[in-house]
Short mmCIF file of C-alpha atoms in Angstrom, two decimals:
data_model
loop_
_atom_site.label_atom_id
_atom_site.label_comp_id
_atom_site.label_asym_id
_atom_site.label_seq_id
_atom_site.Cartn_x
_atom_site.Cartn_y
_atom_site.Cartn_z
CA MET A 1 -10.44 -30.17 2.45
CA SER A 2 -8.42 -30.02 -0.74
CA LYS A 3 -5.62 -32.46 -1.56
CA PRO A 4 -2.37 -31.57 -3.34
CA GLN A 5 -2.83 -31.79 -7.09
CA PRO A 6 -0.32 -33.02 -9.67
CA CYS A 7 0.91 -30.63 -12.29
CA ASN A 8 -1.94 -29.69 -14.60
CA PRO A 9 -1.72 -31.88 -17.73
CA THR A 10 -3.62 -29.25 -19.73
CA ALA A 11 -1.19 -26.46 -18.95
CA GLU A 12 0.83 -25.09 -21.82
CA PRO A 13 3.94 -27.28 -22.17
CA ASN A 14 5.99 -24.60 -23.91
CA LYS A 15 5.47 -21.24 -22.30
CA SER A 16 6.70 -18.44 -24.56
CA LYS A 17 7.10 -16.03 -21.64
CA THR A 18 8.20 -16.20 -18.05
CA ARG A 19 5.15 -16.86 -15.90
CA ILE A 20 4.69 -14.81 -12.73
CA LEU A 21 2.18 -15.74 -10.02
CA VAL A 22 1.25 -12.83 -7.72
CA VAL A 23 -0.21 -14.08 -4.45
CA THR A 24 -2.10 -11.45 -2.46
CA PRO A 25 -4.90 -11.43 0.14
CA GLU A 26 -6.06 -8.01 -1.10
CA ILE A 27 -6.79 -6.39 -4.47
CA THR A 28 -8.96 -3.57 -5.76
CA TYR A 29 -9.24 -4.36 -9.48
CA LEU A 30 -7.65 -6.33 -12.29
CA PRO A 31 -7.10 -5.47 -15.97
CA HIS A 32 -10.07 -6.01 -18.29
CA GLY A 33 -8.00 -8.36 -20.42
CA MET A 34 -7.64 -10.84 -17.55
CA GLY A 35 -11.20 -12.10 -17.94
CA ASN A 36 -14.85 -11.19 -17.38
CA LEU A 37 -14.45 -11.48 -13.61
CA ALA A 38 -11.62 -8.96 -13.47
CA GLN A 39 -13.59 -5.83 -12.64
CA ARG A 40 -15.63 -7.61 -9.94
CA MET A 41 -12.53 -8.39 -7.91
CA GLN A 42 -12.34 -5.96 -5.00
CA ALA A 43 -11.14 -6.89 -1.52
CA LYS A 44 -9.36 -4.09 0.28
CA ALA A 45 -8.15 -3.53 3.83
CA GLY A 46 -5.24 -1.21 3.18
CA GLY A 47 -2.62 -0.02 0.72
CA MET A 48 -1.62 -3.54 -0.32
CA ALA A 49 -4.87 -3.87 -2.28
CA ASP A 50 -4.15 -0.77 -4.39
CA VAL A 51 -0.53 -1.72 -4.89
CA SER A 52 -1.34 -5.32 -5.88
CA ALA A 53 -3.96 -4.13 -8.36
CA SER A 54 -1.77 -1.50 -9.95
CA LEU A 55 1.24 -3.83 -10.15
CA VAL A 56 -0.73 -6.59 -11.84
CA LYS A 57 -2.21 -4.13 -14.33
CA ALA A 58 1.16 -2.58 -15.13
CA LEU A 59 2.81 -5.99 -15.52
CA TYR A 60 -0.01 -7.16 -17.78
CA ASP A 61 0.11 -3.96 -19.86
CA GLN A 62 3.88 -4.32 -20.28
CA GLY A 63 3.49 -7.83 -21.63
CA ALA A 64 4.34 -10.00 -18.63
CA ASP A 65 2.63 -13.39 -18.32
CA VAL A 66 1.10 -12.53 -14.95
CA HIS A 67 -1.35 -14.61 -12.94
CA VAL A 68 -3.07 -13.71 -9.67
CA ALA A 69 -4.05 -15.85 -6.69
CA ILE A 70 -6.57 -14.33 -4.27
CA PRO A 71 -9.16 -15.72 -1.85
CA ASN A 72 -12.66 -16.03 -3.28
CA TYR A 73 -14.38 -13.38 -1.16
CA ARG A 74 -17.76 -14.02 -2.77
CA LYS A 75 -19.62 -11.49 -0.64
CA MET A 76 -17.09 -8.73 -1.34
CA PHE A 77 -17.06 -9.69 -5.01
CA ASP A 78 -20.90 -9.58 -5.13
CA MET A 79 -20.95 -13.23 -6.17
CA ASP A 80 -23.10 -14.88 -3.52
CA MET A 81 -24.71 -17.44 -5.80
CA LYS A 82 -22.46 -20.32 -6.76
CA GLU A 83 -24.30 -20.84 -10.05
CA ILE A 84 -23.58 -17.26 -11.12
CA PHE A 85 -20.00 -17.57 -10.05
CA ASP A 86 -19.40 -20.87 -11.85
CA GLY A 87 -20.94 -19.51 -15.03
CA GLU A 88 -18.77 -16.41 -14.97
CA VAL A 89 -15.62 -18.48 -14.44
CA LYS A 90 -16.38 -20.82 -17.31
CA ARG A 91 -17.06 -17.94 -19.68
CA CYS A 92 -13.88 -16.09 -18.74
CA VAL A 93 -11.54 -19.01 -19.43
CA SER A 94 -11.21 -18.52 -23.15
CA LYS A 95 -13.51 -15.70 -24.23
CA VAL A 96 -11.00 -12.86 -23.77
CA ILE A 97 -7.61 -14.55 -23.36
CA PRO A 98 -6.37 -18.10 -24.05
CA GLU A 99 -6.01 -19.05 -20.41
CA LYS A 100 -7.45 -18.20 -17.03
CA ARG A 101 -5.16 -15.84 -15.15
CA ILE A 102 -7.30 -15.21 -12.08
CA HIS A 103 -7.04 -18.08 -9.61
CA LEU A 104 -9.49 -18.01 -6.72
CA ALA A 105 -8.65 -19.88 -3.54
CA GLU A 106 -11.78 -21.74 -2.46
CA ASP A 107 -12.86 -22.26 1.15
CA ARG A 108 -16.05 -21.57 3.08
CA ILE A 109 -14.13 -19.25 5.38
CA PHE A 110 -13.79 -16.72 2.53
CA TYR A 111 -17.28 -16.82 1.09
CA ARG A 112 -19.25 -14.72 3.59
CA ARG A 113 -16.50 -12.38 4.70
CA SER A 114 -17.39 -8.69 4.57
CA LYS A 115 -13.79 -7.59 5.24
CA VAL A 116 -10.36 -9.01 4.49
CA TYR A 117 -9.11 -9.23 8.06
CA ASP A 118 -10.99 -10.47 11.12
CA LEU A 119 -8.95 -10.89 14.30
CA ALA A 120 -10.97 -13.93 15.35
CA GLU A 121 -10.36 -15.71 12.02
CA ASN A 122 -7.04 -14.35 10.74
CA HIS A 123 -5.07 -17.53 11.46
CA ASN A 124 -7.54 -19.89 9.81
CA THR A 125 -8.10 -17.55 6.87
CA ALA A 126 -4.36 -17.29 6.22
CA LEU A 127 -3.91 -21.06 6.42
CA ALA A 128 -6.88 -21.77 4.13
CA PHE A 129 -5.54 -19.33 1.55
CA GLN A 130 -2.02 -20.72 1.64
CA ARG A 131 -3.30 -24.32 1.55
CA GLU A 132 -5.16 -23.64 -1.69
CA VAL A 133 -2.19 -21.84 -3.25
CA ILE A 134 0.30 -24.56 -2.26
CA ASN A 135 -1.89 -27.59 -3.01
CA ASN A 136 -3.82 -26.43 -6.08
CA ILE A 137 -2.92 -23.10 -7.65
CA ILE A 138 0.86 -23.55 -7.91
CA PRO A 139 0.54 -26.99 -9.57
CA ARG A 140 -2.08 -25.60 -11.96
CA VAL A 141 -0.23 -22.43 -12.93
CA GLN A 142 3.31 -23.84 -12.94
CA PRO A 143 4.87 -20.42 -12.36
CA ASP A 144 8.50 -19.60 -13.01
CA LEU A 145 8.45 -17.15 -10.10
CA ILE A 146 6.03 -16.41 -7.25
CA HIS A 147 5.54 -12.94 -5.79
CA CYS A 148 4.14 -13.08 -2.24
CA ASN A 149 2.83 -10.29 -0.04
CA ASP A 150 2.96 -10.02 3.77
CA TRP A 151 2.46 -12.59 6.53
CA MET A 152 -0.69 -14.18 5.09
CA THR A 153 1.49 -15.64 2.30
CA GLY A 154 4.58 -16.34 4.41
CA LEU A 155 4.50 -20.16 4.10
CA ILE A 156 4.42 -20.11 0.30
CA PRO A 157 8.13 -19.28 -0.24
CA ALA A 158 9.03 -22.17 2.09
CA ALA A 159 6.85 -24.59 0.10
CA ALA A 160 8.04 -23.18 -3.23
CA LYS A 161 11.68 -23.65 -2.27
CA ARG A 162 11.03 -27.39 -2.02
CA LEU A 163 9.68 -27.26 -5.60
CA GLY A 164 12.62 -25.20 -6.87
CA ILE A 165 10.43 -22.16 -7.64
CA PRO A 166 12.08 -18.83 -6.70
CA CYS A 167 10.10 -16.25 -4.73
CA LEU A 168 10.06 -12.49 -4.25
CA PHE A 169 8.54 -11.52 -0.91
CA THR A 170 7.17 -8.00 -0.35
CA CYS A 171 6.82 -6.60 3.18
CA HIS A 172 4.13 -3.92 3.14
CA ASN A 173 4.20 -3.76 6.93
CA ILE A 174 5.86 -5.66 9.77
CA HIS A 175 2.83 -7.37 11.35
CA SER A 176 3.14 -11.14 11.75
CA GLU A 177 1.43 -14.15 13.34
CA CYS A 178 2.89 -17.33 14.86
CA LEU A 179 1.42 -20.84 14.45
CA THR A 180 2.58 -24.38 15.08
CA MET A 181 3.06 -26.96 12.35
CA ALA A 182 0.33 -29.02 14.01
CA HIS A 183 -2.11 -26.15 13.40
CA MET A 184 -0.98 -25.88 9.76
CA GLU A 185 -1.36 -29.59 9.16
CA ASP A 186 -4.78 -29.63 10.79
CA LYS A 187 -5.81 -27.12 8.10
CA GLY A 188 -4.41 -29.17 5.22
CA ILE A 189 -0.87 -27.87 4.76
CA ASP A 190 1.72 -30.67 4.84
CA ALA A 191 4.43 -28.76 6.67
CA ALA A 192 6.55 -31.91 7.01
CA ASP A 193 7.52 -31.50 3.36
CA PHE A 194 9.23 -28.15 3.94
CA TRP A 195 9.61 -27.72 7.71
CA HIS A 196 13.34 -27.06 7.39
CA ASN A 197 12.48 -23.88 5.38
CA LEU A 198 10.37 -22.45 8.21
CA TYR A 199 11.42 -19.84 10.77
CA PHE A 200 10.74 -21.11 14.29
CA THR A 201 10.54 -18.82 17.31
CA GLU A 202 12.68 -21.41 19.15
CA ASN A 203 15.34 -23.69 17.67
CA PRO A 204 13.75 -27.02 16.65
CA GLU A 205 15.58 -30.25 17.38
CA ASN A 206 13.64 -32.26 14.83
CA TYR A 207 10.26 -32.31 13.09
CA ASP A 208 8.44 -34.48 15.64
CA GLU A 209 9.68 -32.43 18.60
CA ALA A 210 8.84 -29.11 16.94
CA ARG A 211 5.49 -30.05 15.40
CA GLY A 212 3.22 -29.10 18.27
CA THR A 213 5.46 -27.05 20.53
CA LYS A 214 7.60 -24.65 18.47
CA PRO A 215 5.63 -21.82 16.81
CA VAL A 216 6.49 -20.68 13.30
CA ASP A 217 6.67 -16.93 12.56
CA LEU A 218 4.87 -16.49 9.23
CA LEU A 219 6.37 -13.14 8.20
CA ALA A 220 9.88 -14.15 9.25
CA THR A 221 9.40 -17.40 7.30
CA GLY A 222 8.46 -15.49 4.15
CA ILE A 223 11.57 -13.35 4.48
CA PHE A 224 13.83 -16.27 5.39
CA ALA A 225 12.68 -18.63 2.63
CA SER A 226 12.39 -16.13 -0.23
CA ASP A 227 15.11 -15.51 -2.81
CA HIS A 228 14.73 -11.74 -2.56
CA VAL A 229 12.75 -9.54 -0.20
CA ASN A 230 11.65 -5.98 -0.74
CA ALA A 231 10.28 -3.38 1.61
CA VAL A 232 8.12 -0.62 0.17
CA SER A 233 10.84 1.98 0.68
CA THR A 234 14.62 1.75 0.90
CA THR A 235 14.89 4.04 3.91
CA PHE A 236 12.35 2.10 5.98
CA LEU A 237 14.19 -1.13 5.17
CA TYR A 238 17.44 0.26 6.56
CA GLU A 239 15.68 1.87 9.53
CA VAL A 240 14.41 -1.59 10.49
CA VAL A 241 17.77 -3.29 9.96
CA GLU A 242 19.55 -0.61 12.01
CA GLY A 243 17.09 -1.05 14.90
CA ARG A 244 15.56 2.44 14.77
CA HIS A 245 12.03 1.20 15.49
CA ASP A 246 11.59 -0.63 18.78
CA PHE A 247 8.20 -2.03 17.75
CA VAL A 248 9.77 -4.25 15.07
CA PRO A 249 10.18 -7.83 16.37
CA ASP A 250 13.75 -9.05 16.57
CA ALA A 251 13.01 -11.99 14.27
CA ILE A 252 11.88 -9.66 11.48
CA ARG A 253 14.82 -7.31 11.97
CA TYR A 254 17.37 -10.14 11.99
CA GLU A 255 15.99 -11.84 8.89
CA LEU A 256 15.78 -8.58 6.95
CA ALA A 257 19.35 -7.81 8.02
CA ASN A 258 20.51 -11.21 6.75
CA LYS A 259 18.89 -10.50 3.38
CA VAL A 260 20.45 -7.04 3.21
CA TYR A 261 23.92 -8.33 4.02
CA ALA A 262 23.52 -11.08 1.43
CA GLY A 263 22.54 -8.54 -1.24
CA CYS A 264 19.03 -10.02 -1.47
CA ALA A 265 16.94 -7.11 -0.17
CA SER A 266 15.86 -3.79 -1.64
CA GLY A 267 13.22 -1.09 -1.45
CA ILE A 268 10.58 -0.48 -4.11
CA LEU A 269 8.24 2.43 -3.62
CA ASN A 270 4.52 2.02 -4.09
CA ALA A 271 2.64 4.41 -6.37
CA PRO A 272 -0.73 6.16 -6.06
CA ASP A 273 -3.82 4.91 -7.84
CA GLU A 274 -3.91 5.99 -11.46
CA SER A 275 -7.20 7.85 -10.99
CA LEU A 276 -5.50 10.32 -8.63
CA LYS A 277 -4.84 13.01 -11.24
CA PRO A 278 -6.38 16.49 -11.02
CA HIS A 279 -7.01 16.75 -14.76
CA SER A 280 -9.23 13.64 -14.79
CA ASP A 281 -10.11 12.73 -11.19
CA PRO A 282 -13.67 11.32 -11.38
CA TYR A 283 -14.49 12.74 -7.93
CA LEU A 284 -13.70 16.36 -8.85
CA GLU A 285 -16.14 18.86 -10.34
CA HIS A 286 -13.34 21.23 -11.32
CA HIS A 287 -10.42 19.66 -13.15
CA TYR A 288 -7.11 21.38 -13.77
CA THR A 289 -3.59 20.87 -15.09
CA PRO A 290 -0.24 22.39 -14.11
CA LYS A 291 -0.98 25.21 -16.56
CA THR A 292 -4.36 25.99 -14.99
CA VAL A 293 -3.46 25.16 -11.38
CA ALA A 294 -4.15 28.63 -9.95
CA LYS A 295 -7.68 28.82 -11.30
CA GLY A 296 -8.43 25.15 -10.66
CA LYS A 297 -7.32 25.19 -7.05
CA ALA A 298 -9.26 28.40 -6.40
CA LEU A 299 -12.50 26.76 -7.58
CA ASN A 300 -11.85 23.63 -5.56
CA LYS A 301 -10.88 25.65 -2.47
CA ALA A 302 -14.22 27.44 -2.48
CA LEU A 303 -16.08 24.15 -2.85
CA LEU A 304 -14.02 22.52 -0.08
CA GLN A 305 -14.71 25.41 2.28
CA GLU A 306 -18.41 25.25 1.51
CA LYS A 307 -18.68 21.48 1.98
CA THR A 308 -16.71 21.35 5.24
CA GLY A 309 -18.21 24.43 6.89
CA LEU A 310 -15.05 26.52 6.74
CA ASP A 311 -15.27 30.26 6.16
CA VAL A 312 -15.30 30.88 2.42
CA ASP A 313 -12.12 32.89 1.93
CA PRO A 314 -10.18 32.62 -1.35
CA ASP A 315 -7.02 34.01 0.26
CA ALA A 316 -6.90 31.65 3.26
CA PRO A 317 -4.08 29.07 3.25
CA ILE A 318 -5.52 25.60 3.94
CA LEU A 319 -3.67 22.74 5.64
CA PHE A 320 -5.15 19.32 4.81
CA TRP A 321 -4.88 16.11 6.87
CA PRO A 322 -5.76 12.95 4.83
CA SER A 323 -4.24 10.09 6.92
CA ARG A 324 -6.05 7.89 9.44
CA LEU A 325 -6.04 9.33 12.94
CA ASP A 326 -3.68 6.83 14.55
CA PRO A 327 -1.55 8.45 17.28
CA MET A 328 0.86 5.50 17.35
CA GLN A 329 2.03 6.12 13.78
CA LYS A 330 0.58 9.17 12.11
CA GLY A 331 1.56 11.97 14.53
CA CYS A 332 -1.92 13.45 14.95
CA GLN A 333 -1.11 14.42 18.56
CA LEU A 334 1.62 16.72 17.21
CA LEU A 335 -1.00 18.68 15.30
CA ALA A 336 -3.33 18.67 18.31
CA ASP A 337 -0.60 20.21 20.48
CA ILE A 338 -0.11 23.20 18.18
CA MET A 339 -3.46 23.54 16.42
CA TYR A 340 -4.96 26.42 18.39
CA GLN A 341 -1.74 28.42 18.60
CA THR A 342 -0.99 27.98 14.89
CA VAL A 343 -4.46 29.08 13.80
CA SER A 344 -4.22 32.03 16.21
CA ASP A 345 -0.75 33.11 15.06
CA TYR A 346 -1.84 33.13 11.42
CA SER A 347 -5.30 34.60 11.97
CA HIS A 348 -4.25 37.63 9.91
CA LEU A 349 -3.96 35.29 6.91
CA GLY A 350 -7.15 33.41 7.77
CA LEU A 351 -5.30 30.06 8.11
CA GLN A 352 -7.61 27.03 7.97
CA ILE A 353 -7.19 23.33 8.72
CA VAL A 354 -9.35 20.56 7.28
CA ILE A 355 -9.12 16.97 8.52
CA VAL A 356 -10.75 14.27 6.38
CA ALA A 357 -9.94 11.11 8.29
CA SER A 358 -11.25 8.57 10.76
CA GLY A 359 -9.57 6.96 13.73
CA SER A 360 -9.22 6.80 17.49
CA PHE A 361 -7.94 10.37 17.80
CA SER A 362 -10.86 12.11 16.09
CA GLN A 363 -12.67 13.07 19.30
CA HIS A 364 -9.64 15.02 20.50
CA PHE A 365 -9.88 17.28 17.45
CA HIS A 366 -13.62 17.74 17.97
CA ASP A 367 -12.91 18.75 21.58
CA ILE A 368 -10.21 21.26 20.57
CA ILE A 369 -12.50 22.85 17.99
CA ALA A 370 -15.29 23.20 20.54
CA LEU A 371 -13.04 24.39 23.38
CA HIS A 372 -11.40 27.15 21.36
CA ASP A 373 -14.39 28.04 19.19
CA LEU A 374 -12.56 27.14 15.97
CA GLU A 375 -15.64 26.46 13.83
CA GLY A 376 -15.09 28.05 10.44
CA LYS A 377 -11.31 27.77 10.88
CA VAL A 378 -10.90 24.05 11.53
CA ALA A 379 -13.09 21.27 10.12
CA MET A 380 -13.03 17.68 11.39
CA CYS A 381 -14.71 15.29 8.92
CA GLY A 382 -14.82 11.50 8.88
CA PHE A 383 -13.09 9.84 5.96
CA ASP A 384 -14.94 10.07 2.67
CA GLU A 385 -13.22 9.31 -0.64
CA SER A 386 -14.88 12.14 -2.55
CA LEU A 387 -14.16 14.71 0.16
CA SER A 388 -10.59 13.48 0.49
CA ARG A 389 -9.98 14.01 -3.23
CA LEU A 390 -11.45 17.51 -2.89
CA GLY A 391 -9.12 18.06 0.05
CA TYR A 392 -6.07 17.47 -2.12
CA ALA A 393 -7.48 19.68 -4.89
CA GLY A 394 -8.67 22.55 -2.69
CA SER A 395 -5.91 22.74 -0.08
CA ASP A 396 -2.53 24.41 -0.30
CA PHE A 397 -0.58 22.04 1.96
CA MET A 398 -0.87 18.43 3.13
CA LEU A 399 0.10 17.44 6.69
CA MET A 400 1.86 14.08 7.27
CA PRO A 401 3.98 14.16 10.45
CA SER A 402 4.24 10.34 10.72
CA ARG A 403 6.44 8.84 13.43
CA PHE A 404 7.29 6.02 11.01
CA GLU A 405 6.15 5.25 7.48
CA PRO A 406 6.98 2.03 5.59
CA CYS A 407 6.06 3.81 2.36
CA GLY A 408 3.13 6.21 2.52
CA LEU A 409 0.99 7.38 -0.37
CA PRO A 410 -0.50 10.79 0.60
CA GLN A 411 2.90 12.48 0.23
CA MET A 412 2.98 11.23 -3.38
CA VAL A 413 -0.66 12.06 -4.12
CA ALA A 414 -0.64 15.62 -2.76
CA PRO A 415 2.03 17.15 -5.03
CA LYS A 416 0.23 15.79 -8.09
CA TYR A 417 -2.63 18.12 -7.07
CA GLY A 418 -0.38 21.09 -6.32
CA CYS A 419 -0.93 20.47 -2.59
CA ILE A 420 2.56 20.75 -1.10
CA PRO A 421 3.48 18.17 1.59
CA ILE A 422 4.52 19.12 5.13
CA VAL A 423 6.10 15.93 6.46
CA HIS A 424 8.30 14.27 9.04
CA ASP A 425 11.55 12.89 7.60
CA THR A 426 11.14 9.11 7.99
CA GLY A 427 10.85 5.91 5.96
CA GLY A 428 9.16 6.24 2.58
CA ILE A 429 8.65 9.96 3.15
CA HIS A 430 12.43 10.45 3.13
CA ASP A 431 12.61 8.70 -0.25
CA THR A 432 9.88 10.81 -1.85
CA ILE A 433 9.85 14.32 -0.34
CA HIS A 434 12.78 16.72 -0.40
CA HIS A 435 12.80 20.07 1.33
CA LEU A 436 12.05 22.99 -0.96
CA HIS A 437 15.07 25.10 -1.87
CA TYR A 438 15.05 28.82 -1.22
CA ASP A 439 14.56 29.62 -4.92
CA GLY A 440 11.90 26.98 -5.58
CA LYS A 441 13.92 25.25 -8.28
CA LEU A 442 14.51 22.05 -6.32
CA GLY A 443 12.51 20.14 -3.73
CA ASN A 444 8.83 19.25 -3.46
CA GLY A 445 7.77 19.85 0.15
CA PHE A 446 8.65 20.91 3.68
CA ARG A 447 10.40 18.24 5.73
CA PHE A 448 11.25 18.38 9.44
CA GLY A 449 13.72 16.04 11.10
CA HIS A 450 12.93 16.19 14.83
CA TYR A 451 9.73 14.32 15.66
CA SER A 452 7.97 16.84 17.89
CA ALA A 453 5.23 19.44 17.86
CA ASP A 454 7.94 22.11 17.55
CA GLY A 455 9.34 20.33 14.49
CA LEU A 456 5.93 20.28 12.84
CA ARG A 457 5.36 23.94 13.68
CA TRP A 458 8.71 24.87 12.10
CA ALA A 459 7.73 23.10 8.86
CA ILE A 460 4.32 24.82 8.84
CA ASP A 461 6.04 28.17 9.30
CA GLU A 462 8.28 27.40 6.32
CA ALA A 463 5.23 26.50 4.25
CA ILE A 464 3.40 29.72 5.15
CA LYS A 465 6.46 31.71 4.08
CA PHE A 466 6.22 29.96 0.71
CA TYR A 467 2.48 30.72 0.54
CA GLN A 468 3.34 34.42 0.70
CA TRP A 469 5.82 34.30 -2.17
CA GLU A 470 5.20 36.48 -5.19
CA PRO A 471 2.35 34.66 -7.06
CA THR A 472 4.17 34.21 -10.37
CA VAL A 473 7.20 32.57 -8.75
CA LYS A 474 5.07 30.50 -6.39
CA ASN A 475 2.82 29.17 -9.17
CA LYS A 476 5.84 28.35 -11.33
CA THR A 477 7.22 26.26 -8.46
CA ILE A 478 3.89 24.49 -7.95
CA ARG A 479 3.67 23.68 -11.66
CA ARG A 480 7.18 22.18 -11.56
CA ILE A 481 6.32 20.04 -8.54
CA MET A 482 3.10 18.79 -10.17
CA LYS A 483 4.87 17.80 -13.40
CA GLU A 484 7.75 16.08 -11.63
CA SER A 485 5.41 14.16 -9.34
CA GLU A 486 3.41 12.84 -12.27
CA ASP A 487 6.62 11.70 -13.97
CA VAL A 488 8.04 9.92 -10.90
CA PHE A 489 5.11 8.66 -8.81
CA ASN A 490 3.40 6.27 -11.21
CA HIS A 491 2.72 2.57 -11.65
CA SER A 492 4.96 2.17 -14.68
CA THR A 493 7.96 3.14 -12.58
CA THR A 494 6.95 0.73 -9.81
CA ALA A 495 6.23 -2.12 -12.21
CA ALA A 496 9.57 -1.59 -13.95
CA ALA A 497 11.33 -1.91 -10.60
CA TYR A 498 9.52 -5.19 -9.85
CA ILE A 499 10.27 -6.54 -13.31
CA GLU A 500 13.93 -5.70 -12.73
CA ARG A 501 13.83 -7.72 -9.47
CA TYR A 502 12.13 -10.65 -11.23
CA GLU A 503 14.81 -10.66 -13.90
CA GLN A 504 17.55 -10.36 -11.29
CA ILE A 505 16.17 -13.43 -9.48
CA LEU A 506 15.61 -15.49 -12.64
CA GLY A 507 18.60 -14.33 -14.67
CA ARG A 508 16.50 -13.83 -17.80
CA ASP A 509 13.94 -11.50 -19.38
CA VAL A 510 10.42 -11.47 -18.01
CA VAL A 511 8.61 -9.14 -20.42
CA ASN A 512 8.12 -10.05 -24.06
CA THR A 513 8.96 -6.79 -25.81
CA SER A 514 6.92 -7.83 -28.85
CA HIS A 515 3.75 -7.96 -26.71
CA SER A 516 0.99 -6.01 -28.42
CA GLY A 517 -1.48 -5.82 -25.51
#
């Protein structure tokens, strides 16, 4: 078990730039300039991995002195042999850049993991990661600011506060775990040093009384102890604070509300992966731009129909479902309720639906297709990255009737491909999709307010009306939406927002404008 280390005597004594340490349990890639290991770093369970990767890259590209702390998932990084790993690390220290910026938390619990989260080991994994960050990585890096992500990093702002290091805490979702200080200390975290910065589920009388009996909420602690907290959309933040979602624990709602009322909370939208662009998408055979959207989407539509078993019909409007089939959040039961009737009502247009997603609800769609003999009109396919990209490129509309959405990415991806979103007005969707105006000059999708099958059907009806617009006007509108989406939904915008928060917290510049890459 590791012991706390003193500040690294070899660290640069005079840092020319503000040093940011991003602490994340997930990441998909790192910039090439961050060392020879950078492109081998991939540990993903959800959207946080993509967001962490894109943020670090954008910060690095804009000249920020950014460092990353992540568990050493050797199996996921394809680094099973310690000798290979050690050699790579030593070579990356000074070959490309003057200092190591990738800091791997070391513990046996990480080494053989094949996935980021494991219900049986989540507590111990989170504690091992935070132990290494608190005891070793923070003293070595000496950051000016730490950026933490979700409950698995929730203790770090509490420990950093004792050291006088400010923290930004990002809530990608509202899941949390509760542990006692005795459990933390058994895993090597000296909670006695910062116990008064922790959020207890019951009021503690003193350290000794609370140590083994009063659980600590890790997500609430991260929110409570941080200097600023951000959700991944402004609307979802206020929905939580206003109590609109009954599944949000009171502790999380209260602490977020305290930050909002203190002026220390905000929303920063995520952005889609940079490869999600129809003119260069590596998964597409037929690329296109806003200027060539009509031809490009026609070619991709034919290929999508062929690959999914739909009737090949160039004139058929296609509705595409890309989100996981989770009835608690994603609204797939709304589509199930109206699927047959909608396909039947628009049979004269040859309406088609393609679902490229996995989840607990998938069998229901298979049953509906079989019951109503919808083969050729509706395709139910398990998630596949290549097919999902083709879905965006070959479909006319994207379905996303989520009950709630902290941020969401499909509604930002789809319009880049000229695939117009049909969405429920909630959370991050509200902040990114605006209902299309009657003349097509404003708006980028079809948004319904009442969460019901009837609400979704109304939005689909509005979309089909648009599909039947005069082609020149319709294509002009699609081109506008594609261009605007590319300008707004990108990592530079997201990184700029985070840099602004860093500078707000620190009261000084973070990016060296003379940085040359």
